[in-house]
PDB file of C-alpha atoms in Angstrom:
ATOM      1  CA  UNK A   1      14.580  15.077 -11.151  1.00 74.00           C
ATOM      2  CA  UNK A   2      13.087  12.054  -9.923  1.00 85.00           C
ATOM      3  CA  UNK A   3      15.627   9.658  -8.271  1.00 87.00           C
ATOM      4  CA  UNK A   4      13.568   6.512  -7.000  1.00 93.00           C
ATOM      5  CA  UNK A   5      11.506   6.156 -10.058  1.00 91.00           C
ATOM      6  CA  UNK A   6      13.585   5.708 -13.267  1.00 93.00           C
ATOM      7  CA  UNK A   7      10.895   6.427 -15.880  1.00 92.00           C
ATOM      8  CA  UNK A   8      10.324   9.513 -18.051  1.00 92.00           C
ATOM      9  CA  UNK A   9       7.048  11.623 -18.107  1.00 94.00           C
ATOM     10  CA  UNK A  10       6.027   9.487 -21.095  1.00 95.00           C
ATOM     11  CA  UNK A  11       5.773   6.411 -18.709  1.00 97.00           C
ATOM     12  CA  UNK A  12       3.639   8.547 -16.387  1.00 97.00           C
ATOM     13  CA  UNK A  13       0.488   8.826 -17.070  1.00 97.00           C
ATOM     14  CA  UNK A  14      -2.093  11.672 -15.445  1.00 98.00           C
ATOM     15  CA  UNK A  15      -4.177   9.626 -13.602  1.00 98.00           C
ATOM     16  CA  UNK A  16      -2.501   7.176 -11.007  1.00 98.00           C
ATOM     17  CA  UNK A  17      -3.671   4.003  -8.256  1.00 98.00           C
ATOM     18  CA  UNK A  18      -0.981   3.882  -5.632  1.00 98.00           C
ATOM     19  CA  UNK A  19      -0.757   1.348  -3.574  1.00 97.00           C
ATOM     20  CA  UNK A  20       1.805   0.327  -0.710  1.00 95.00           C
ATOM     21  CA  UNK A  21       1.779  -3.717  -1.374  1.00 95.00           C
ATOM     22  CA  UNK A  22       3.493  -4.589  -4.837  1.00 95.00           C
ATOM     23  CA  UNK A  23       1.495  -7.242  -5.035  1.00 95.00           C
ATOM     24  CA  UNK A  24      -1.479  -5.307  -5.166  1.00 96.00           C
ATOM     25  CA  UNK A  25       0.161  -3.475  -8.068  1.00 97.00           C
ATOM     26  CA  UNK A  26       0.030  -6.723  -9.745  1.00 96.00           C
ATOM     27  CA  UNK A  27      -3.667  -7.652  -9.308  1.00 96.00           C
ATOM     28  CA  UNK A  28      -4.891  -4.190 -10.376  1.00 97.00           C
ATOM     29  CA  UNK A  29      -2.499  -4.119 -13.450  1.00 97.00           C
ATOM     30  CA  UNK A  30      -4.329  -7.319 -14.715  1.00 96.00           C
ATOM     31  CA  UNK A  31      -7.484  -5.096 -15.394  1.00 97.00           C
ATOM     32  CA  UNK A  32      -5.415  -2.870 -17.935  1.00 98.00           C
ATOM     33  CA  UNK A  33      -4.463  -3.687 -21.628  1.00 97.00           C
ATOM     34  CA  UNK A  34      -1.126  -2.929 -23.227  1.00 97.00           C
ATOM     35  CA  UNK A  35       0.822  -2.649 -19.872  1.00 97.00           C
ATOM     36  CA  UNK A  36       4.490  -1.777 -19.212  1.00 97.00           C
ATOM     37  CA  UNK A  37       6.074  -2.186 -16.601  1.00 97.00           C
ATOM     38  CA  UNK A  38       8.187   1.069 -16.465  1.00 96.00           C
ATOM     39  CA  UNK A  39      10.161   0.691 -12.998  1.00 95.00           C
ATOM     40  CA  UNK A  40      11.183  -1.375 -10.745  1.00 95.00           C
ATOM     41  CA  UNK A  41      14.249   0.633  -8.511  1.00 95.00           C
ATOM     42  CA  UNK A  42      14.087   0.086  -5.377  1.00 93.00           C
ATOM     43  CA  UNK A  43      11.291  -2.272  -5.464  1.00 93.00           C
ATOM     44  CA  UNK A  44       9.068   0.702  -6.446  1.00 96.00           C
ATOM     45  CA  UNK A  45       7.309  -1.519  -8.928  1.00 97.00           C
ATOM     46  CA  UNK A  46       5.474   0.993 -11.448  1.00 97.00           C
ATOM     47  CA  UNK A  47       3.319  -0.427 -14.429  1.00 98.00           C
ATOM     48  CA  UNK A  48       1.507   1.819 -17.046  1.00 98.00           C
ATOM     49  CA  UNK A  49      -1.068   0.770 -19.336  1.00 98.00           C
ATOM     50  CA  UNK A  50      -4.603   1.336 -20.600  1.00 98.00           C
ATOM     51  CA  UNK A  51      -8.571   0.999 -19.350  1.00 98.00           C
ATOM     52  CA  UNK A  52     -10.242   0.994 -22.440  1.00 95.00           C
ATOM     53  CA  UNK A  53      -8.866   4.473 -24.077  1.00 94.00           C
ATOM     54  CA  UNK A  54      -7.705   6.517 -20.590  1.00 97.00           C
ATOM     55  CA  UNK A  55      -4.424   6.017 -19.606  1.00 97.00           C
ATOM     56  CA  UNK A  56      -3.911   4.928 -16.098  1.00 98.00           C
ATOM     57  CA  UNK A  57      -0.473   3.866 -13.946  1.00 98.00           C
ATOM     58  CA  UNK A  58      -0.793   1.568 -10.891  1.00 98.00           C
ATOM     59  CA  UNK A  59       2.414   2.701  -9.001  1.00 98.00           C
ATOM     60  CA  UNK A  60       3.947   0.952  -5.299  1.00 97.00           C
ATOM     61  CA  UNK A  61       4.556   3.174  -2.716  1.00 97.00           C
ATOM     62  CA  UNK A  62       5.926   1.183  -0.008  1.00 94.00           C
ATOM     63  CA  UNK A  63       4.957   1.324   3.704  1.00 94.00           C
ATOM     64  CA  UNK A  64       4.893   4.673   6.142  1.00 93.00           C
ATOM     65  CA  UNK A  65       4.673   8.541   5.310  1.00 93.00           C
ATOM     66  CA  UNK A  66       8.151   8.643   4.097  1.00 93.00           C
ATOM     67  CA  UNK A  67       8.690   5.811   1.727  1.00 95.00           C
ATOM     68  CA  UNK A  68       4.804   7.381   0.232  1.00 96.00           C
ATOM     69  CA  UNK A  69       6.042  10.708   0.197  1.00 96.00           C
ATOM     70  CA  UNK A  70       8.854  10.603  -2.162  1.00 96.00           C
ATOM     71  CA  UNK A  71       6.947   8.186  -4.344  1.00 97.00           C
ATOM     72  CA  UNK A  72       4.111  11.010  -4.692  1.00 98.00           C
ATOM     73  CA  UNK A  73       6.709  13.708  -4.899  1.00 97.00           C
ATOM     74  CA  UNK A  74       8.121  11.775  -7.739  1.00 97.00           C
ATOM     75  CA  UNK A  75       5.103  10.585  -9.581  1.00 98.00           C
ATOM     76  CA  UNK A  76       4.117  14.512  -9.505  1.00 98.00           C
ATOM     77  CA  UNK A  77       7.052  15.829 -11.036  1.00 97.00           C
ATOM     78  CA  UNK A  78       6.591  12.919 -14.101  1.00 97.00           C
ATOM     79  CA  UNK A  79       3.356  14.309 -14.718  1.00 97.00           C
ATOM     80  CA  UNK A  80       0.941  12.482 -12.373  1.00 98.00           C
ATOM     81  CA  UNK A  81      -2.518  14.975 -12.252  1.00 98.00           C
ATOM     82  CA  UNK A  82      -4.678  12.790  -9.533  1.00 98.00           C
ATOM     83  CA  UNK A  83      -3.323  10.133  -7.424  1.00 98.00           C
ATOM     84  CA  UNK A  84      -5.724   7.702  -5.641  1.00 98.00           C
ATOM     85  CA  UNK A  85      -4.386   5.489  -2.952  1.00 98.00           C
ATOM     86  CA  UNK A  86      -6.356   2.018  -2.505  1.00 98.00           C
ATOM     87  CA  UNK A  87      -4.696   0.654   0.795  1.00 97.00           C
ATOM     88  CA  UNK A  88      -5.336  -1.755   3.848  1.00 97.00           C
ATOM     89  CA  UNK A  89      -6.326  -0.137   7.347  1.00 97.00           C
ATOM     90  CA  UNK A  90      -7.422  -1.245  10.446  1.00 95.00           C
ATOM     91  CA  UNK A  91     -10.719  -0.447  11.439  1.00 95.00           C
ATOM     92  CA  UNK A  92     -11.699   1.411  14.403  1.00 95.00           C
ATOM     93  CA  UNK A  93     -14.957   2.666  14.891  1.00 94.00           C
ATOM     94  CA  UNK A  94     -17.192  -0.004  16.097  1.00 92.00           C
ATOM     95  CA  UNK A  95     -19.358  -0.708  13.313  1.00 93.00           C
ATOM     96  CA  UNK A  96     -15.863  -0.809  11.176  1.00 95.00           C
ATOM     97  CA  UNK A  97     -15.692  -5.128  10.014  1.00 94.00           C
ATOM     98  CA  UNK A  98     -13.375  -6.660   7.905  1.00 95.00           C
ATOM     99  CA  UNK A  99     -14.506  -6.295   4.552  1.00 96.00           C
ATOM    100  CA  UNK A 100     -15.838  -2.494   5.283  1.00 97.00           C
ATOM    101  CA  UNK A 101     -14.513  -0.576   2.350  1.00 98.00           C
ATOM    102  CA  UNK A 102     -13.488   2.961   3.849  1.00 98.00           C
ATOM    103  CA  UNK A 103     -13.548   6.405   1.257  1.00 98.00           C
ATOM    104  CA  UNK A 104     -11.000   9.025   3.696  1.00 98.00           C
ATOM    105  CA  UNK A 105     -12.237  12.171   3.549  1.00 98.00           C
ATOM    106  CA  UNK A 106      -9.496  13.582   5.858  1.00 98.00           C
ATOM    107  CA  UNK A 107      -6.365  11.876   7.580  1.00 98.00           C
ATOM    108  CA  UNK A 108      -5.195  13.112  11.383  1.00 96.00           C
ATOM    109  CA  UNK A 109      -1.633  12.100  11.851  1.00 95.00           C
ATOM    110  CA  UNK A 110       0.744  13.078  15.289  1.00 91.00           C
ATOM    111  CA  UNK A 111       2.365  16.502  14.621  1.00 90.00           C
ATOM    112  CA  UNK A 112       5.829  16.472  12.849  1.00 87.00           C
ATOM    113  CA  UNK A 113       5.026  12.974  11.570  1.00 87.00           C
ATOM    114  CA  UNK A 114       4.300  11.508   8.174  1.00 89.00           C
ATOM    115  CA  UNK A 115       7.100  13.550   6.631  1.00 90.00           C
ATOM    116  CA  UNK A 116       4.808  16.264   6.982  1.00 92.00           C
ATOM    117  CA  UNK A 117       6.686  18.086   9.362  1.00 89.00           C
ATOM    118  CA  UNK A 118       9.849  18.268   7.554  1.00 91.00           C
ATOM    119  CA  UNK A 119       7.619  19.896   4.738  1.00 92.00           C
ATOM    120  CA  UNK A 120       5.620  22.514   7.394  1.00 90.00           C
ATOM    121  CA  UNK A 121       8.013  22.792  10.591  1.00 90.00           C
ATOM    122  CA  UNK A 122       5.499  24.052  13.361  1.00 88.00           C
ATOM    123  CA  UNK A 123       2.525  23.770  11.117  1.00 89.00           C
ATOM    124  CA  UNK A 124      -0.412  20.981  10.954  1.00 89.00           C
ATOM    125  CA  UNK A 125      -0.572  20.283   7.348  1.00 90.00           C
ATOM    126  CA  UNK A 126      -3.995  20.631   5.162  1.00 92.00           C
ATOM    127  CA  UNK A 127      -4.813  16.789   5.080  1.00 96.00           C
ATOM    128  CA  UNK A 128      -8.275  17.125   3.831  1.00 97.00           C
ATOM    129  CA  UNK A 129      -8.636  14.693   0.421  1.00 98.00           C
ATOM    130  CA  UNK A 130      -9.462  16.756  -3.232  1.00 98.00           C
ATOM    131  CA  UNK A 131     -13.559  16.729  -2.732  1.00 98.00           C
ATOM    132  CA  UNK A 132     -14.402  16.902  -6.589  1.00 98.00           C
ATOM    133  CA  UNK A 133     -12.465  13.593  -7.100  1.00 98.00           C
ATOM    134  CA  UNK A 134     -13.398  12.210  -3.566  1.00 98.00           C
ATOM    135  CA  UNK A 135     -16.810  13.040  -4.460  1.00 98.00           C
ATOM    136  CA  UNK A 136     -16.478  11.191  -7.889  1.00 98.00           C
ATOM    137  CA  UNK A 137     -15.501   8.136  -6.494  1.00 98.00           C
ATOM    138  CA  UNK A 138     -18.626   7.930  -3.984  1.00 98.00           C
ATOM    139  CA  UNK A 139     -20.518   8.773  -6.694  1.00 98.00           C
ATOM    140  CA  UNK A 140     -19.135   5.525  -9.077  1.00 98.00           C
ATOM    141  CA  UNK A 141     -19.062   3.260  -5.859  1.00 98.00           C
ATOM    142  CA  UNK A 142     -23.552   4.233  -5.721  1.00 98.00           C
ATOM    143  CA  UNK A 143     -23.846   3.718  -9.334  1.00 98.00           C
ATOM    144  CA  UNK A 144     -22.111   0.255  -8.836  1.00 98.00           C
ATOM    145  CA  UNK A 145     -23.678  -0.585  -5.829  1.00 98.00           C
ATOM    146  CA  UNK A 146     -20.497  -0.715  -3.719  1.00 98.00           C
ATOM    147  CA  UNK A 147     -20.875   0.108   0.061  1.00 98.00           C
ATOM    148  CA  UNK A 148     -19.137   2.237   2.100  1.00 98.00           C
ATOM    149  CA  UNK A 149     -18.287   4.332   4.388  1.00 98.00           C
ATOM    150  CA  UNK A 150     -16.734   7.454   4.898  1.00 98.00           C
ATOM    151  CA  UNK A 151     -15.047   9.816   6.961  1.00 98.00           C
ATOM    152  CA  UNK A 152     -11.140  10.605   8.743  1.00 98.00           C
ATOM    153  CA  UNK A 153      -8.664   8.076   9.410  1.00 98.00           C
ATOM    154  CA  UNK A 154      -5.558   8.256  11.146  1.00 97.00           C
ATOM    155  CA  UNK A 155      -2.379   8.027   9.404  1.00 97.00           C
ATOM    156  CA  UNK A 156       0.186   6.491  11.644  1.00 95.00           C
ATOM    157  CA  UNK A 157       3.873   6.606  11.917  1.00 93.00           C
ATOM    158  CA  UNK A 158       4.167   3.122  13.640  1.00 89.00           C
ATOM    159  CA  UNK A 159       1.915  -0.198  12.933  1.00 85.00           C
ATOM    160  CA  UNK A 160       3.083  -1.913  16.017  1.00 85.00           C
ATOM    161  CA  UNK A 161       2.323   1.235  18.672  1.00 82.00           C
ATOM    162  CA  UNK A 162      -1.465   0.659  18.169  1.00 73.00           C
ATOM    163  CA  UNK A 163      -3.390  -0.645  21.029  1.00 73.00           C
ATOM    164  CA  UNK A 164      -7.111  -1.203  22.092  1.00 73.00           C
ATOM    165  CA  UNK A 165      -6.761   2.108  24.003  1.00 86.00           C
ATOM    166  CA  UNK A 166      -5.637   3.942  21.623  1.00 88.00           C
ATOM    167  CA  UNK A 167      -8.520   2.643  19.360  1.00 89.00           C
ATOM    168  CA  UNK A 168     -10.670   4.002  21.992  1.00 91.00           C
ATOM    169  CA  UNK A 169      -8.975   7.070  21.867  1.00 93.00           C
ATOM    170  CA  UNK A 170      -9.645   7.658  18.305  1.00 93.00           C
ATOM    171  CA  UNK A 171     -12.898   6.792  17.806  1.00 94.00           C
ATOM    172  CA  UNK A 172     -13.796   9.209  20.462  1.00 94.00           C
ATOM    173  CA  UNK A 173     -12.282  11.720  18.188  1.00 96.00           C
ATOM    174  CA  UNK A 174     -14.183  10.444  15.113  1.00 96.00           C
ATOM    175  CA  UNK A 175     -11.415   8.225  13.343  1.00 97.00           C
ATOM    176  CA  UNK A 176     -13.058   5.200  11.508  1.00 97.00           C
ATOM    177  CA  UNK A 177      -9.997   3.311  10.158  1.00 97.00           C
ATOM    178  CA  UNK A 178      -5.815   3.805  11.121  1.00 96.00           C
ATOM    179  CA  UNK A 179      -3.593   3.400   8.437  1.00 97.00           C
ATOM    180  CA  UNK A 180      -0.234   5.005   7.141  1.00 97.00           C
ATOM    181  CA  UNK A 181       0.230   7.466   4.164  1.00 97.00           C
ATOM    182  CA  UNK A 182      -3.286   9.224   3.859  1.00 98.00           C
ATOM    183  CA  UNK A 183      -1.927  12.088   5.414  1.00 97.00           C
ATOM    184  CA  UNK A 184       1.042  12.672   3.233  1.00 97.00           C
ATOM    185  CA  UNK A 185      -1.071  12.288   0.196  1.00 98.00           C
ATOM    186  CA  UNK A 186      -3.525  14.458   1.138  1.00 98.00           C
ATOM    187  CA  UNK A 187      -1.058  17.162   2.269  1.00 97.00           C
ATOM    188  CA  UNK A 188       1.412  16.435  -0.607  1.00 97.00           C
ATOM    189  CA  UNK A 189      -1.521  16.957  -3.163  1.00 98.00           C
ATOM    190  CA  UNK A 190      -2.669  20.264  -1.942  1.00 97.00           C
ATOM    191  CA  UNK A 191       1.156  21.571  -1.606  1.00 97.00           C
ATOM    192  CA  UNK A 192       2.457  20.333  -5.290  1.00 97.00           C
ATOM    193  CA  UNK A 193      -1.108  20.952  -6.658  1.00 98.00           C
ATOM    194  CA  UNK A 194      -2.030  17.341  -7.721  1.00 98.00           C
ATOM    195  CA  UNK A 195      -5.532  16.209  -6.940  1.00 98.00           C
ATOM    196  CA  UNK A 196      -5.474  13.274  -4.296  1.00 98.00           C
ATOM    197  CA  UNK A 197      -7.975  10.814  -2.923  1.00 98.00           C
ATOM    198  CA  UNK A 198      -7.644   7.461  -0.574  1.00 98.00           C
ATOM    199  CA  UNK A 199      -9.715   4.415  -0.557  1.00 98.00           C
ATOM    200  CA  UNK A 200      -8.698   1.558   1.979  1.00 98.00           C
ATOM    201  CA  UNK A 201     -10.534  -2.000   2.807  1.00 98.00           C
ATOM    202  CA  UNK A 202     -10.708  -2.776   6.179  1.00 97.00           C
ATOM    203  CA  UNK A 203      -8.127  -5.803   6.866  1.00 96.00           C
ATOM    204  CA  UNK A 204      -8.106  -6.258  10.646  1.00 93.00           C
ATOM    205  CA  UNK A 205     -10.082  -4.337  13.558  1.00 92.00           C
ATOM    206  CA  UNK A 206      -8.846  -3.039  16.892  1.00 89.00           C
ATOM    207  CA  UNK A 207     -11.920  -3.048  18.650  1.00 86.00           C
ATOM    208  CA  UNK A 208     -13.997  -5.663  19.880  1.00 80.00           C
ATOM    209  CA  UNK A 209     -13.436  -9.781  20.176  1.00 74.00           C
ATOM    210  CA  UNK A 210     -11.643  -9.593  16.546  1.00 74.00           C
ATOM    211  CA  UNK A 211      -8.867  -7.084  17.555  1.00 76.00           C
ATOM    212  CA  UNK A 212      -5.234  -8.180  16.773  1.00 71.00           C
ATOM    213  CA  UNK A 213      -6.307 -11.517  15.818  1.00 74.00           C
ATOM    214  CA  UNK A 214      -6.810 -11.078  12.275  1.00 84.00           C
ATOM    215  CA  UNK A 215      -5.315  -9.647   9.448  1.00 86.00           C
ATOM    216  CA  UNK A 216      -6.491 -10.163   5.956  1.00 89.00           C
ATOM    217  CA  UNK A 217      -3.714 -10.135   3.250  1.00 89.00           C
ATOM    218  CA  UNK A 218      -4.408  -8.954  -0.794  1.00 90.00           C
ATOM    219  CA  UNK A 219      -4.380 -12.056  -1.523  1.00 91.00           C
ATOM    220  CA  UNK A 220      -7.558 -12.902   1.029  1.00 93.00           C
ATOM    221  CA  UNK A 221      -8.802  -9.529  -0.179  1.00 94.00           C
ATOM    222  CA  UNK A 222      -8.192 -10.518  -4.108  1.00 95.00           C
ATOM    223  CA  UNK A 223     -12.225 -10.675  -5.022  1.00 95.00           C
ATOM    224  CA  UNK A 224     -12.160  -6.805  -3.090  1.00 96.00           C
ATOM    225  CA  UNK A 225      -9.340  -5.018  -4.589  1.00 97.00           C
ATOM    226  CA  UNK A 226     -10.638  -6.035  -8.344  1.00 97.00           C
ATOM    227  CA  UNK A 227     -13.819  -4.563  -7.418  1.00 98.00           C
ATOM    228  CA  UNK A 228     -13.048  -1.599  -5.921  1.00 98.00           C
ATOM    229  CA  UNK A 229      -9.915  -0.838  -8.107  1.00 98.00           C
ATOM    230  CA  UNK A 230     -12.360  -1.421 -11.473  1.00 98.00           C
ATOM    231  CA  UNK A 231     -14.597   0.894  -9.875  1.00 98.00           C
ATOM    232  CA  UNK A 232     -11.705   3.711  -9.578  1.00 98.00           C
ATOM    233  CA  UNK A 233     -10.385   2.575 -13.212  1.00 98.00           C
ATOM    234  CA  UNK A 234     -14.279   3.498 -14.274  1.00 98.00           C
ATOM    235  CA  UNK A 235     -13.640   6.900 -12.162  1.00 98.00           C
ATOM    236  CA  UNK A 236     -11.169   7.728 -14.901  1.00 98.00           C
ATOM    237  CA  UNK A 237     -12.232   6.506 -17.797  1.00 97.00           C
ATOM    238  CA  UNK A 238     -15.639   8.443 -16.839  1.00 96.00           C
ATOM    239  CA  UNK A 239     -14.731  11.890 -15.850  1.00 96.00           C
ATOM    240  CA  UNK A 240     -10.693  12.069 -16.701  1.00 96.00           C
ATOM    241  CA  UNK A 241     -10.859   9.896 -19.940  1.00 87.00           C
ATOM    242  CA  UNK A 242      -9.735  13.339 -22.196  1.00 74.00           C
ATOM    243  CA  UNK A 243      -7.138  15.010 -19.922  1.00 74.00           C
TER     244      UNK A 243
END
């Protein structure tokens, strides 16, 4: 029974935007008719309405693996089907800019972190995102003309640990972007059986002259977010509109 999010599987609907920034909740609720705001425990701010005929919630999920975790667990068990996370990260490979908007294909994360390892003790979880929905939204984002790029990111368990070195680090293993709940998505969705996909704009870079002296807000990123979260609201309504 879902303890966090006081709503009932009526309030839920199949297809979900999660986000960590309430705020951003906000913006992308404005681009749905009929809305209702059907929690708000914990600061969990959860808002269900409608994009043209498909039901959609836009639901907060607060900051790290943990605080994500339970919010996915939750959202799940009220009937959630595919949950799409449209985040912030930092960018990392060197032709990542501010701006950049990033489709994860797979998140690394250090082992026993994200929650993940409380779920599979001794075991690297499957943090690969659902490809038929991942694939979906690349598809939309062409149709609409949106750039991007795509590959793994790195879901950290601490914001302030990152460094320039560690930057380096990454890229060498083929990490474009860090951010922090990818991984328990992506691991969360294959182990309860929901599909799950992640979509972050870049909002500060650790490489070059730009690195840690920058950091773009949702509000900076306002013009972004609409954009990109229309284009996943079209993602439903296009292939998801019946189920």
């Amino acid at each position: 029974m879902p303890i966090h999010i006081k709503a009932s599987r009526e309030d839920i609907a199949k297809n979900v935007i999660a986000c960590g920034d309430p705020g951003r909740v906000d913006l992308l609720s404005s681009l749905l008719s009929d809305t209702k705001v059907v929690n708000t425990h914990r600061g969990l701010k959860v808002v269900t309405g409608y994009y043209e005929d498909t039901k959609v919630t836009i639901a907060t999920h607060g900051i790290g693996g943990p605080s994500a975790a339970l919010v996915f667990e939750e959202l799940s068990q009220l009937g959630a089907r595919r949950i799409v996370r449209l985040g912030t990260a930092g960018g990392i490979k060197k032709d990542t800019k501010i701006g950049d908007i990033v489709v994860a294909t797979a998140a690394a994360y250090t082992v026993g972190g994200c929650a993940i390892g409380q779920y599979m003790p001794g075991i690297c979880g499957g943090t690969g995102a659902d490809p038929k929905l991942t694939s979906r939204i690349m598809s939309v984002f062409e149709e609409q003309g949106i750039e991007y790029k795509y590959g793994p990111v790195f879901s950290s368990d601490a914001f302030y640990a990152e460094s320039p070195g560690f930057a380096e680090k990454m890229e060498h293993y083929g990490i474009l972007a860090v951010e922090m709940e990818a991984a328990a998505l992506f691991a969360l969705g294959w182990i309860r059986g929901f599909e799950a996909a992640c979509v972050l704009v870049i909002s500060d870079v650790l490489h070059g002259e730009e690195a840690f002296k920058k950091y773009l807000t949702t509000e900076e990123l306002k013009e972004l977010f609409i954009k990109v979260g229309k284009a996943l609201l079209d993602v439903f309504h296009k292939f998801y509109r019946g189920d």
